[in-house]
Coordinates of C-alpha atoms and ligand atoms in Angstrom, one line a residue:
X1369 CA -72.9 59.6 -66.0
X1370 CA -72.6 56.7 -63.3
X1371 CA -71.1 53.6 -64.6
X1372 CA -73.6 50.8 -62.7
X1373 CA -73.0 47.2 -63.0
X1374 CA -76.1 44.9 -62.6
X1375 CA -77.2 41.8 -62.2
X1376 CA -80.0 39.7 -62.8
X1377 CA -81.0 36.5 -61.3
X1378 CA -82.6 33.0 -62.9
X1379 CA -86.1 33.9 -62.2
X1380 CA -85.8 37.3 -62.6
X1381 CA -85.3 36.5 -66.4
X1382 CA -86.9 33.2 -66.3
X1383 CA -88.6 33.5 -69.7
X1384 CA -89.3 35.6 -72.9
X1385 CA -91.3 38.2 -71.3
X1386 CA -89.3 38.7 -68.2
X1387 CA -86.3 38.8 -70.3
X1388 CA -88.4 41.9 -71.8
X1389 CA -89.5 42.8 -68.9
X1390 CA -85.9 43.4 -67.5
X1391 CA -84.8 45.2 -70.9
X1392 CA -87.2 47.7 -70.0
X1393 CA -85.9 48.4 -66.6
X1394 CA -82.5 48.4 -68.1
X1395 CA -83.8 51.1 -70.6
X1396 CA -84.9 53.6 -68.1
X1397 CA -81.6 53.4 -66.6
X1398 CA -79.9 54.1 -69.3
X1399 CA -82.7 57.5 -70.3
X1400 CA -82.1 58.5 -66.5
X1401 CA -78.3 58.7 -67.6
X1402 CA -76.5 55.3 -66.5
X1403 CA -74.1 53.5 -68.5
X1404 CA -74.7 50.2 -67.6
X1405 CA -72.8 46.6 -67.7
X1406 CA -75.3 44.1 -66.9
X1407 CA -74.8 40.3 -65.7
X1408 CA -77.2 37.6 -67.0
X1409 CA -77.5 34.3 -64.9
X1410 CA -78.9 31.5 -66.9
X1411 CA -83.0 31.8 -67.0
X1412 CA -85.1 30.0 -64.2
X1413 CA -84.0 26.3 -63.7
X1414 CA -81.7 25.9 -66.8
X1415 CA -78.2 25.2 -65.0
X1416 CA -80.1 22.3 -63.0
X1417 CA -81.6 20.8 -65.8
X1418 CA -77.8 21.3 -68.0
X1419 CA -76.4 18.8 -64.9
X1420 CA -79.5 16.4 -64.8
X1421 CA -79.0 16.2 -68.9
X1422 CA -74.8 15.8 -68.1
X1423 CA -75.9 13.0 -65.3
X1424 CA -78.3 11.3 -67.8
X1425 CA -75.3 10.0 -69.4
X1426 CA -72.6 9.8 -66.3
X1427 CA -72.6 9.9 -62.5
X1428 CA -69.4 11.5 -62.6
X1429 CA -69.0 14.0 -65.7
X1430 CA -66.2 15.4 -67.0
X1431 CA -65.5 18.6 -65.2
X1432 CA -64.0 20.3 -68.2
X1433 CA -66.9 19.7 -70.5
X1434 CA -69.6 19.9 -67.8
X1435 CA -68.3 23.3 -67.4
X1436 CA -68.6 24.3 -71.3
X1437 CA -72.3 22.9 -71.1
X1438 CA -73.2 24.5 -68.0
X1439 CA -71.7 28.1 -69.5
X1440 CA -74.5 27.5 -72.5
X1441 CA -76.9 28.7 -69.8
X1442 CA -75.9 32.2 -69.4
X1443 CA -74.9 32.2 -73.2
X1444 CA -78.5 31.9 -74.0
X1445 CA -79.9 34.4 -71.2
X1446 CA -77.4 37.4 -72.2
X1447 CA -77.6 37.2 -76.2
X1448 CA -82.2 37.1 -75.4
X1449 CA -81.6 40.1 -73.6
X1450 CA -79.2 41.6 -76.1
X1451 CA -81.9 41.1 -78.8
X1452 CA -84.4 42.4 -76.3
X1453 CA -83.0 45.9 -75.9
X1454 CA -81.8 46.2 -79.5
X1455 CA -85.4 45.1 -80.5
X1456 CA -86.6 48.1 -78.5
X1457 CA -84.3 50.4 -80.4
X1458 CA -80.8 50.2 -77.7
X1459 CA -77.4 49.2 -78.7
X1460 CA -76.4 46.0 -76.9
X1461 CA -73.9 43.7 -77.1
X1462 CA -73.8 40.5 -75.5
X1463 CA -70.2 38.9 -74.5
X1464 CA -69.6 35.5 -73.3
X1465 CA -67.5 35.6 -69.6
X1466 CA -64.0 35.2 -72.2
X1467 CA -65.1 37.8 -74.6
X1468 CA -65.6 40.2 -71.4
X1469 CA -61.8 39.3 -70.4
X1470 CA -62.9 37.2 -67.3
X1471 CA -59.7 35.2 -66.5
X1472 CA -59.7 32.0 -64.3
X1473 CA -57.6 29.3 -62.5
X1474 CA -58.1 26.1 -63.9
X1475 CA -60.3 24.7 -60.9
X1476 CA -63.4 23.5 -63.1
X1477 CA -66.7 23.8 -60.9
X1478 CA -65.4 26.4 -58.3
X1479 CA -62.9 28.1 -60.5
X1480 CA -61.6 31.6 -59.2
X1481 CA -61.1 35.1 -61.3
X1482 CA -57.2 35.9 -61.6
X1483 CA -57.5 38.5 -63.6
X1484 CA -60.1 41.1 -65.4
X1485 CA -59.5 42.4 -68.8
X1486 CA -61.9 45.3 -69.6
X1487 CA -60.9 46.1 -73.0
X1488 CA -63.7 45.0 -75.1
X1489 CA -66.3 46.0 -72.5
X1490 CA -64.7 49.2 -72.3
X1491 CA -64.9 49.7 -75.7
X1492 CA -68.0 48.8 -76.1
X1493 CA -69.7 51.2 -73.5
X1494 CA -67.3 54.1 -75.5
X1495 CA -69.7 52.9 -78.8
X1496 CA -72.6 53.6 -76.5
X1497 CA -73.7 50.0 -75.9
X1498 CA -75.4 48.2 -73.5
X1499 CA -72.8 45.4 -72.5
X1500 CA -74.6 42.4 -71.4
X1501 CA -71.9 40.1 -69.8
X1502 CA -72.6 36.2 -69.2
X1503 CA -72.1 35.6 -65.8
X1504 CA -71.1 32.7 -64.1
X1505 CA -68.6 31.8 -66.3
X1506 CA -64.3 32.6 -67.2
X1507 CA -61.5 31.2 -69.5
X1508 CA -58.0 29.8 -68.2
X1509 CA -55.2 31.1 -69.7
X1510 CA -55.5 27.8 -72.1
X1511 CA -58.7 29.0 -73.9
X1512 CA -60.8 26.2 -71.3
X1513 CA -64.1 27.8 -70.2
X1514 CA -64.3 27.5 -66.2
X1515 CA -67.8 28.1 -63.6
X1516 CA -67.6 29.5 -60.6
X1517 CA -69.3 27.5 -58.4
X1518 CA -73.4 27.6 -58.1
X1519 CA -74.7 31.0 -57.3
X1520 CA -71.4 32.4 -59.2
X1521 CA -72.9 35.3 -61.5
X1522 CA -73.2 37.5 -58.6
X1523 CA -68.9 37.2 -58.6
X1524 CA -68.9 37.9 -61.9
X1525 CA -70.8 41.0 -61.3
X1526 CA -68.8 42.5 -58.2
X1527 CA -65.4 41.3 -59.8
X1528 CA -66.5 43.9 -62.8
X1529 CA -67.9 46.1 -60.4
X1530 CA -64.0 46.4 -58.8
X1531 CA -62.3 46.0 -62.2
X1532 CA -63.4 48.6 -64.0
X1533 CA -64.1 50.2 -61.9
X1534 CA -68.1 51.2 -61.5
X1535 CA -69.9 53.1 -58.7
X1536 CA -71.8 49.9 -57.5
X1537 CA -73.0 46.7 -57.9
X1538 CA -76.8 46.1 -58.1
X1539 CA -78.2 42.9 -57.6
X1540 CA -81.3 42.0 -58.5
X1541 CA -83.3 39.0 -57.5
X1542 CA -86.8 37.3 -56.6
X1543 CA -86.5 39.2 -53.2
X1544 CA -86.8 42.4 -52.1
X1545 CA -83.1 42.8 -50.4
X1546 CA -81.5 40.6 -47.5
X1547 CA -83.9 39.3 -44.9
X1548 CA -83.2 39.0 -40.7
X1549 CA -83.7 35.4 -42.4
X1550 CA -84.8 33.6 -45.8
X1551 CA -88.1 34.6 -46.2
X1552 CA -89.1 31.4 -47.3
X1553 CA -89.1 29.6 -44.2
X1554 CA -90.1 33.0 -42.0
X1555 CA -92.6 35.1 -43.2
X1556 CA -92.1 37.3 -40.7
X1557 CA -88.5 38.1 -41.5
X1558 CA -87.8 42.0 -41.9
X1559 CA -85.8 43.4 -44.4
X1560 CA -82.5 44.9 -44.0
X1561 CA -81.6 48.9 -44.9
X1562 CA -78.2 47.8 -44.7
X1563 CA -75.7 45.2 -43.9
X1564 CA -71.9 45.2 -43.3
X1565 CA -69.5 43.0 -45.4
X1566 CA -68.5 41.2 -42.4
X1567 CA -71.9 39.9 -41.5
X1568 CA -73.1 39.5 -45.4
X1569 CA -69.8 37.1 -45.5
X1570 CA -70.8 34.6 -42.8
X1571 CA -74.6 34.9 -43.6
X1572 CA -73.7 33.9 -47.3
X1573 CA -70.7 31.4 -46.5
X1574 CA -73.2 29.6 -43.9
X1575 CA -76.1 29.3 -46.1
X1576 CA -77.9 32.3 -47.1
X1577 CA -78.1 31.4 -50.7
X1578 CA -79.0 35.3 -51.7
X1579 CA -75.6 36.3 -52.0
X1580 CA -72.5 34.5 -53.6
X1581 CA -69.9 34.3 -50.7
X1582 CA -66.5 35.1 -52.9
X1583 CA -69.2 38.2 -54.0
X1584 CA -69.3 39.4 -51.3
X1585 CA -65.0 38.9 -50.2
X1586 CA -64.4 40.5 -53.1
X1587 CA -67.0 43.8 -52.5
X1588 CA -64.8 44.0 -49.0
X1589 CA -61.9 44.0 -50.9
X1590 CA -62.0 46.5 -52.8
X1591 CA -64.8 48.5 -51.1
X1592 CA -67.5 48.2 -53.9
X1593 CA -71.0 48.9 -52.2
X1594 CA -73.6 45.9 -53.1
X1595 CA -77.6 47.1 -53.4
X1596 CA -79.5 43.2 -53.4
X1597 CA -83.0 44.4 -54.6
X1598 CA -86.1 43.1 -56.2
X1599 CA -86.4 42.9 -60.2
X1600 CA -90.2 42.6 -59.9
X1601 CA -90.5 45.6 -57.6
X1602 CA -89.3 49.1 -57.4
X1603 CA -89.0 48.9 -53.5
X1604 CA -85.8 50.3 -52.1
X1605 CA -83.4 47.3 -51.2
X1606 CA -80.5 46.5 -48.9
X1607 CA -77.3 48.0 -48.6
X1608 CA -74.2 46.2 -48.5
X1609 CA -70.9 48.2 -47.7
X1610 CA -67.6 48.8 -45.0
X1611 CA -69.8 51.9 -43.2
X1612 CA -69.8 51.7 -39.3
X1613 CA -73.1 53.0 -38.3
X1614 CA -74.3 49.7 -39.1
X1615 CA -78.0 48.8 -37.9
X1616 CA -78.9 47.1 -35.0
X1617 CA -75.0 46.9 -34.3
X1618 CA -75.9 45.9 -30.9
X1619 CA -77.6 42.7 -31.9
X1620 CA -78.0 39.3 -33.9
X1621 CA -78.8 40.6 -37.1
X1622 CA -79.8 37.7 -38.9
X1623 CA -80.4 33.7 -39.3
X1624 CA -78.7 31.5 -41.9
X1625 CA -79.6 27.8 -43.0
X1626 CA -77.9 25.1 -45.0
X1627 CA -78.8 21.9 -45.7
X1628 CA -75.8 20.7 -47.8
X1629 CA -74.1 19.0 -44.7
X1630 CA -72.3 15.6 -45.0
X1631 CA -70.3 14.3 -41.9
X1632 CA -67.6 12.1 -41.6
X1633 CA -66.3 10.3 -38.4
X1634 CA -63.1 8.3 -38.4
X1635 CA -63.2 5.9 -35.3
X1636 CA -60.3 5.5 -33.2
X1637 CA -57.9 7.4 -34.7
X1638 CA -54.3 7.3 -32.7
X1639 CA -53.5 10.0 -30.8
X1640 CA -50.3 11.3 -32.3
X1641 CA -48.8 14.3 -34.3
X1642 CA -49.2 14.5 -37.7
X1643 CA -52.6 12.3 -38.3
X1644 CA -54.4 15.5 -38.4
X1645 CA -52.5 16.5 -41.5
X1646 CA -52.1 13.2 -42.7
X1647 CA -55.8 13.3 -43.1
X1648 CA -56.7 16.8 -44.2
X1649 CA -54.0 17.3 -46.7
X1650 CA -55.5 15.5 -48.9
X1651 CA -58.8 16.7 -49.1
X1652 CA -57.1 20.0 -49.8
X1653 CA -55.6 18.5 -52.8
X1654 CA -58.7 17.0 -53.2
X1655 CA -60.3 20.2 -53.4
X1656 CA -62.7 18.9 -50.8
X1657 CA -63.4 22.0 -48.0
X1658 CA -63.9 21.1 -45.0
X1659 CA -65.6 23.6 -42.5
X1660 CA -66.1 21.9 -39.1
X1661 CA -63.9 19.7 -37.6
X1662 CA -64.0 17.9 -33.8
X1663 CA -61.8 16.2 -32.3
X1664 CA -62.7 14.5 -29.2
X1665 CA -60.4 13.9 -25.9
X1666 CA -58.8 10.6 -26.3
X1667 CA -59.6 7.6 -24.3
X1668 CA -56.6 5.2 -24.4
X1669 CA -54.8 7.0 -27.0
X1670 CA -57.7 6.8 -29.4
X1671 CA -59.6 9.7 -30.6
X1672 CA -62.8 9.9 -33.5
X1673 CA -62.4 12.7 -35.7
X1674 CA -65.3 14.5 -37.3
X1675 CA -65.6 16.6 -40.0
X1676 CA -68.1 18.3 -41.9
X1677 CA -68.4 18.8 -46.1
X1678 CA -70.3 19.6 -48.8
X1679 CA -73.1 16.5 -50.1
X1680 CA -71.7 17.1 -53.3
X1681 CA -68.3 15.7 -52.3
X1682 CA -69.1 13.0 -50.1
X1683 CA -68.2 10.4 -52.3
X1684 CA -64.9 11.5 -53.1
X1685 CA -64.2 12.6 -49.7
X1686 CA -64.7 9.0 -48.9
X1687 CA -62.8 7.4 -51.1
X1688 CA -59.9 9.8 -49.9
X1689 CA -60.4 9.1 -46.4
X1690 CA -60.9 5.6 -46.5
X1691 CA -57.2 4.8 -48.0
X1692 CA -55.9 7.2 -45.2
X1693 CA -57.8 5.4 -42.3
X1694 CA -56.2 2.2 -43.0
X1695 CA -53.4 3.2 -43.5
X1696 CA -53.3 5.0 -39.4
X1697 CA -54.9 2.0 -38.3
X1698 CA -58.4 3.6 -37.5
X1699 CA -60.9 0.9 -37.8
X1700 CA -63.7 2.4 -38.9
X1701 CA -65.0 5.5 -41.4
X1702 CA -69.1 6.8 -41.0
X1703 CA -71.0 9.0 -42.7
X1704 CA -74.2 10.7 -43.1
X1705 CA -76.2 13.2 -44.5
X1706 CA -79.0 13.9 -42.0
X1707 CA -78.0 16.9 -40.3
X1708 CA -78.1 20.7 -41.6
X1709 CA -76.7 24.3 -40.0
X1710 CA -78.5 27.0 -38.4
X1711 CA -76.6 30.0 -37.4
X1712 CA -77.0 33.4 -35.9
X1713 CA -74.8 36.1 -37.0
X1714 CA -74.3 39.9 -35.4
X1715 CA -71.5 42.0 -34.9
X1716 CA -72.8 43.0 -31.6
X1717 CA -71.9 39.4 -30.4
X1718 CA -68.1 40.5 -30.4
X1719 CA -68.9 42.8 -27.0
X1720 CA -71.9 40.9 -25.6
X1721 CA -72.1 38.0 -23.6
X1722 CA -75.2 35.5 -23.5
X1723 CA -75.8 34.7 -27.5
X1724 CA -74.6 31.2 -27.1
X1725 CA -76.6 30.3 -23.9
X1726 CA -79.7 31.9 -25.2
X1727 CA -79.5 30.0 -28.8
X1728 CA -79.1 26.8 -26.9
X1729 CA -81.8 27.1 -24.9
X1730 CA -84.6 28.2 -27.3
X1731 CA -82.9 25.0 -29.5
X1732 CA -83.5 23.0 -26.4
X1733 CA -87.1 24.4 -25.9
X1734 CA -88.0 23.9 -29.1
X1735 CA -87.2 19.9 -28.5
X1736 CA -84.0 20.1 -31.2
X1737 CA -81.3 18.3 -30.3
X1738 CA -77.8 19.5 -31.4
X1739 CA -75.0 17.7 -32.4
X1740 CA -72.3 19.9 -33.6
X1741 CA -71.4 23.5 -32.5
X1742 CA -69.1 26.2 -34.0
X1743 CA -68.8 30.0 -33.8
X1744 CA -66.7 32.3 -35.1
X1745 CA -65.6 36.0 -33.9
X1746 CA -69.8 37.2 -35.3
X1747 CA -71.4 33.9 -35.7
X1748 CA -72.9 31.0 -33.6
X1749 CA -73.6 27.8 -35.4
X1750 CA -75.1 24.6 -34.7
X1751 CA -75.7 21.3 -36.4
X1752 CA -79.5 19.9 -36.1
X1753 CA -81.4 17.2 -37.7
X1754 CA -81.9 18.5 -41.2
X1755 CA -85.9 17.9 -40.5
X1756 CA -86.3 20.4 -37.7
X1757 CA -84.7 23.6 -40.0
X1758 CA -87.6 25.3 -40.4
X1759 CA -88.8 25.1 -36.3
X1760 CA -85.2 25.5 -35.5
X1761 CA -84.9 29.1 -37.9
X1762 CA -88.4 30.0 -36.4
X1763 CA -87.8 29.6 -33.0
X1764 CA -84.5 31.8 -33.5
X1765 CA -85.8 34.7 -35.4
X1766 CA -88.7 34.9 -32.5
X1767 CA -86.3 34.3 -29.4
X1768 CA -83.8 37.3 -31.1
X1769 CA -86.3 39.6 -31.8
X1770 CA -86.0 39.9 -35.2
X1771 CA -89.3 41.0 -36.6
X1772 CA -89.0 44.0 -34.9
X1773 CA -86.6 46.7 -35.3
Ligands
ADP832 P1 -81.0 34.5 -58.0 O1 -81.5 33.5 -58.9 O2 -81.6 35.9 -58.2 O3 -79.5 34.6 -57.8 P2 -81.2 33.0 -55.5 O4 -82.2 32.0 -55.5 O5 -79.8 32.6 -55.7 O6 -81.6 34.1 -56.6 O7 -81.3 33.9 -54.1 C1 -82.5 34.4 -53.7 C2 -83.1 33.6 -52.7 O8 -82.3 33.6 -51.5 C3 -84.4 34.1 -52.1 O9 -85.5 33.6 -52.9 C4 -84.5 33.5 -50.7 O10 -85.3 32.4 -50.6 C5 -83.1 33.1 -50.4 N1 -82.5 33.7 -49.2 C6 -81.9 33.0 -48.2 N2 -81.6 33.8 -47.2 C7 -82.0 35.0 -47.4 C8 -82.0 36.3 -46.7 N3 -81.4 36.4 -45.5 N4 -82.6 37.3 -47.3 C9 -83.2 37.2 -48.5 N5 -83.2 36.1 -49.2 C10 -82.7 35.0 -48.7
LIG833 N1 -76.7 29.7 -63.2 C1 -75.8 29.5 -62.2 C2 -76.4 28.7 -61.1 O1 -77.6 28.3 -61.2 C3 -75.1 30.8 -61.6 C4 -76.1 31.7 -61.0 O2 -77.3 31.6 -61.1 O3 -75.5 32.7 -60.3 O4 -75.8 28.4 -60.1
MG834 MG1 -78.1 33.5 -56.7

């Protein structure tokens, strides 16, 4: 008897009778022998409306309590699909992310899992149960109940996945696996038979919202294979694991997008040791991350410094930054919120020459101007008008070859 841990997405249980609708999949699991832990996110659009009730009554809620509210979301999914499988005659039990032994820092928003406890779930599945776990969701070690950043259940699922231990994690979602890009803006995208951690990583971390990025660290950690499928399907999904004979290893595999870019510039910075710590320092502190950062040749001495950040933290960032840029003497702080990230991401770009020219020049082609670029070892990104996403993510896919295999 496989121990399986799945998960199930907000639409995927986005009301009564998908919530029933999922209990029965569950169910023939559990007759074709599973033992199953399963991961509720909160149903359809409820952590959304849990911050526009929070932001009814401040700009800037509490993080602490807006972290209790949010965790009400997943509370409510897991205990309807407790009820649901009992109400069709299987032992469930629903646990809140605490009662499952999920242990947290203390970062509210974006906390991380320390530790796993498994007793209770353990001894739950030894009573035969179905353990339905709250995802999303941990306590600190003083009894405060953390999130773990939008998109998080899918880390609570892997991080039980590795904990206690199962055979795999099983994702399931409004999609039928991971895409050569987000099937929403190209219908032509293909689906994936597998994927390798490493390229999952930077397709999640740069914007492909179908995977959690810490879900997928923590599957490369400690080796726990990730199957994305549909919930409204029974078509076979993608693979996510450390195997070599990875497909297409030879090419760009797939296309991410994100449009939660601010930037920052600070004009004429001085040229001298230190102001580059003196500025990012505290944004760490902050808890601000920062993912690209430029810093032009100086002229005279003076240099601008951009960076890139989340929307989200733009106004703190700013009010971090300003203090700092008065105090080096740089005159002036900008920012906006225009521009977005495309990427293309392969393995096969480690031994191959000609990615970078070739994105540049369909970009080009396609009239998009870019402002920003980055890359890493298996990854090419650029910064583009936010507007021109959906050409831009086209134009890729078709200049890679992607909708063919
Ligand atoms: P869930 O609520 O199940 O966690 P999400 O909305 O978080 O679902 O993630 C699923 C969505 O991810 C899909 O509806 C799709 O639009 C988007 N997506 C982005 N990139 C990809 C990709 N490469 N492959 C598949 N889906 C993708
Ligand atoms: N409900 C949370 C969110 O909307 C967590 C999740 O769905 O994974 O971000
Ligand atoms: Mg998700």
């Amino acid at each position: 008897m496989a121990l399986i841990v799945q998960k199930y997405g907000g639409t995927s249980i986005g009301d009564a009778e998908r919530v029933k609708a999922v209990a029965a999949r569950i169910i023939s699991r559990i007759e074709a022998g599973d033992r199953l832990v399963v991961v509720a996110s909160a149903m359809g659009d409820t952590t959304d409306r849990l911050i526009a009730l929070a932001r009814g009554i401040t700009e800037e809620p509490e993080p602490r309590e807006l972290d209790l509210l949010l965790s009400t979301g997943e509370i409510v999914s897991s205990t309807l699909l407790a009820m649901a499988l009992r109400h069709s005659g299987h032992p469930a039990v629903a646990l809140s992310g605490a009662q499952a032994g999920i242990r947290t820092d203390r970062r509210h928003g974006r906390a991380r899992i320390s530790k796993l406890d498994p007793k209770r779930i353990l001894q739950e599945l030894e009573a035969g149960h179905v353990v339905i776990v709250a995802g999303f969701q941990g306590i600190t070690e003083e009894m405060d109940i953390t999130t773990l950043g939008r998109g998080g259940s899918d880390t609570s699922a892997v991080a039980l996945a590795a904990g206690l231990p199962a055979e795999r994690c099983e994702i399931y979602t409004d999609v039928e696996g991971i895409f050569t890009a987000d099937p929403r803006y190209v219908p032509e995208a293909r689906k994936l038979k597998e994927v390798s951690y490493e390229e999952m990583l930077e397709l999640a971390a740069w914007g492909a919202r179908v995977m959690h990025p810490r879900a997928v660290e923590l599957g490369a950690v400690y080796g726990v294979p990730i199957y994305v499928a549909s919930s409204f399907s029974g078509s076979a999904g993608t693979l996510i694991h450390g195997g070599a004979a990875m497909e297409e290893r030879n090419k760009v595999m797939g296309i991410a997008q994100d449009t939660d870019v601010a930037r920052i510039t600070i004009r004429g910075v001085p040229d001298r040791p230190g102001i580059a710590a003196a500025v990012f320092e505290p944004l760490g502190e902050g808890g601000i991350s920062v993912d690209t950062i430029v810093q032009n040749a100086s002229v005279e001495r003076l240099t601008d410094l951009t960076f890139t950040i989340s929307r989200h933290d733009l106004n703190r960032a700013l009010a971090i930054v300003r203090p700092v840029a008065k105090s080096i003497d740089a005159p002036d702080v900008m920012a906006d919120t225009h521009l977005a990230k495309v990427s293309i991401v392969g393995a096969g770009m480690t031994s191959a020459a000609g990615y970078a020219g070739r994105m540049f020049r369909t970009l080009e082609q396609a009239g998009i101007n870019i402002e920003l670029i980055t890359t890493s070892e298996i990854r090419i990104t650029c910064l583009i008008d936010e507007s021109q996403v959906p050409k831009a993510v086209r134009a890729l896919h078709k200049a890679f070859e992607l909708e063919s295999e």
